[in-house]
Amino acid sequence: MSGDNNIRFPGGTRARIEIELARACDTFGEDHIETLVIVHSWGDTLDDEQVLAALRKLNNTGSMFDDVTDRAD
């Protein structure tokens, strides 16, 4: 990895993540807890494909989780 801390992604993965992240921020806001969890887990506990899948699920269903037992809304 280079010293400038830029992460290189294969193919269009970064572009797809950026699109889904922008969509999530537009829909839910930049301080939405699930969006923050995904972003802060990226590269730590989630790889690129998992981040992309989580963002897509969030955008399509309103949650990255399969089952939420106690929603505020």
XYZ file of N, CA and C in Angstrom:
219
model
N 0.849 -1.177 0.000
C 0.000 0.000 0.000
C 0.888 1.231 0.000
N 0.490 2.199 -0.735
C 1.294 3.412 -0.837
C 1.139 4.268 0.411
N 2.049 5.179 0.595
C 2.046 6.025 1.776
C 0.957 7.076 1.801
N 0.249 7.265 0.701
C -0.788 8.302 0.677
C -2.140 7.796 1.167
N -2.209 6.550 1.614
C -3.412 5.943 2.172
C -4.564 5.820 1.194
N -4.300 5.871 -0.097
C -5.335 5.605 -1.086
C -5.482 4.107 -1.242
N -6.711 3.632 -1.175
C -6.981 2.214 -1.331
C -7.403 1.971 -2.772
N -6.746 1.048 -3.431
C -7.084 0.727 -4.817
C -8.055 -0.455 -4.829
N -9.087 -0.351 -5.654
C -10.091 -1.394 -5.742
C -10.089 -1.998 -7.134
N -10.297 -3.295 -7.219
C -10.340 -3.930 -8.530
C -11.601 -3.532 -9.288
N -11.460 -3.316 -10.579
C -12.612 -3.033 -11.422
C -13.420 -1.848 -10.958
N -14.716 -1.986 -11.036
C -15.611 -0.899 -10.688
C -16.189 -0.996 -9.295
N -15.587 -1.795 -8.427
C -16.134 -1.980 -7.087
C -16.232 -0.666 -6.334
N -15.192 0.131 -6.379
C -15.208 1.403 -5.651
C -16.311 2.315 -6.184
N -16.456 2.370 -7.483
C -17.494 3.211 -8.085
C -18.884 2.745 -7.667
N -19.106 1.433 -7.647
C -20.414 0.911 -7.230
C -20.677 1.208 -5.760
N -19.647 1.080 -4.919
C -19.799 1.393 -3.498
C -20.107 2.876 -3.324
N -19.394 3.731 -4.034
C -19.629 5.175 -3.931
C -21.048 5.543 -4.351
N -21.555 4.908 -5.405
C -22.922 5.175 -5.860
C -23.933 4.747 -4.801
N -23.774 3.544 -4.272
C -24.708 3.046 -3.257
C -24.608 3.851 -1.962
N -23.397 4.270 -1.598
C -23.218 5.077 -0.397
C -23.874 6.445 -0.561
N -23.705 7.057 -1.714
C -24.351 8.349 -1.978
C -25.865 8.206 -1.933
N -26.368 7.125 -2.491
C -27.814 6.868 -2.466
C -28.313 6.704 -1.029
N -27.570 5.958 -0.210
C -27.954 5.761 1.191
C -27.933 7.079 1.956
N -26.903 7.882 1.735
C -26.810 9.177 2.424
C -27.930 10.112 1.989
N -28.285 10.094 0.713
C -29.391 10.920 0.226
C -30.717 10.478 0.831
N -30.897 9.178 0.975
C -32.153 8.631 1.479
C -32.272 8.733 2.993
N -31.226 8.341 3.699
C -31.300 8.203 5.149
C -30.546 9.281 5.922
N -29.700 10.037 5.247
C -28.878 11.043 5.910
C -27.504 10.491 6.237
N -26.547 11.395 6.342
C -25.159 10.983 6.579
C -24.917 10.450 7.984
N -25.824 10.718 8.911
C -25.630 10.262 10.287
C -26.510 9.061 10.639
N -27.065 8.400 9.634
C -27.891 7.210 9.850
C -27.023 6.087 10.414
N -27.491 5.445 11.477
C -26.667 4.480 12.202
C -26.230 3.303 11.331
N -27.113 2.782 10.493
C -26.724 1.633 9.682
C -25.705 2.021 8.613
N -25.851 3.209 8.054
C -24.859 3.692 7.089
C -23.501 3.836 7.765
N -23.487 4.400 8.958
C -22.234 4.569 9.702
C -21.597 3.227 10.048
N -22.418 2.259 10.446
C -21.895 0.932 10.783
C -21.210 0.304 9.573
N -21.850 0.411 8.412
C -21.269 -0.157 7.196
C -19.939 0.518 6.873
N -19.932 1.838 6.870
C -18.723 2.588 6.510
C -17.581 2.297 7.479
N -17.882 2.260 8.771
C -16.819 2.055 9.758
C -16.357 0.596 9.842
N -17.142 -0.322 9.286
C -16.734 -1.727 9.243
C -15.952 -2.066 7.981
N -15.995 -1.158 7.013
C -15.349 -1.386 5.717
C -13.839 -1.534 5.901
N -13.316 -2.660 5.467
C -11.883 -2.921 5.570
C -11.476 -3.497 6.907
N -12.389 -3.497 7.857
C -12.111 -4.054 9.177
C -12.789 -5.419 9.286
N -14.112 -5.422 9.369
C -14.850 -6.677 9.446
C -15.618 -6.983 8.170
N -15.734 -6.016 7.267
C -16.416 -6.225 5.989
C -15.463 -5.951 4.833
N -15.435 -6.863 3.865
C -14.637 -6.606 2.669
C -15.480 -5.812 1.665
N -14.901 -5.502 0.516
C -15.570 -4.655 -0.475
C -16.920 -5.215 -0.911
N -16.964 -6.505 -1.201
C -18.210 -7.114 -1.676
C -19.275 -7.123 -0.584
N -18.877 -7.333 0.664
C -19.828 -7.306 1.772
C -20.368 -5.899 1.992
N -19.516 -4.896 1.859
C -19.951 -3.501 1.982
C -20.950 -3.173 0.883
N -20.634 -3.562 -0.329
C -21.531 -3.305 -1.450
C -22.873 -4.002 -1.235
N -22.851 -5.243 -0.793
C -24.089 -5.987 -0.541
C -24.906 -5.342 0.576
N -24.241 -4.914 1.644
C -24.943 -4.277 2.762
C -25.573 -2.956 2.340
N -24.850 -2.160 1.560
C -25.399 -0.887 1.085
C -26.580 -1.110 0.151
N -26.473 -2.086 -0.725
C -27.586 -2.387 -1.631
C -28.812 -2.846 -0.855
N -28.597 -3.697 0.134
C -29.719 -4.173 0.945
C -30.346 -3.019 1.713
N -29.530 -2.160 2.296
C -30.030 -0.987 3.007
C -30.869 -0.121 2.077
N -30.362 0.146 0.895
C -31.072 0.998 -0.055
C -32.361 0.362 -0.565
N -32.381 -0.942 -0.715
C -33.551 -1.620 -1.276
C -34.620 -1.963 -0.252
N -34.218 -2.186 1.006
C -35.190 -2.638 2.010
C -35.340 -1.690 3.190
N -34.439 -0.731 3.332
C -34.488 0.183 4.464
C -33.681 -0.277 5.657
N -33.087 -1.478 5.559
C -32.237 -1.991 6.630
C -31.249 -2.986 6.040
N -30.053 -3.031 6.617
C -29.071 -4.015 6.163
C -29.277 -5.349 6.870
N -30.167 -5.375 7.853
C -30.417 -6.569 8.646
C -31.611 -7.343 8.098
N -31.589 -8.664 8.252
C -32.702 -9.496 7.806
C -33.920 -9.323 8.703
N -33.690 -9.161 9.992
C -34.798 -9.090 10.938
C -34.468 -8.071 12.020
N -35.322 -7.083 12.163
C -35.166 -6.083 13.214
C -36.364 -6.230 14.135
N -36.113 -6.564 15.398
C -37.219 -6.866 16.308
C -37.832 -5.641 16.961
N -37.099 -4.544 17.061
C -37.631 -3.365 17.740
C -37.227 -2.107 16.990
N -38.011 -1.752 15.992
C -37.721 -0.558 15.199
C -38.365 0.653 15.847
N -37.711 1.770 15.714
C -38.227 3.020 16.284
C -39.425 3.543 15.509
N -39.533 3.201 14.226
C -40.645 3.720 13.432
C -41.735 2.738 13.369
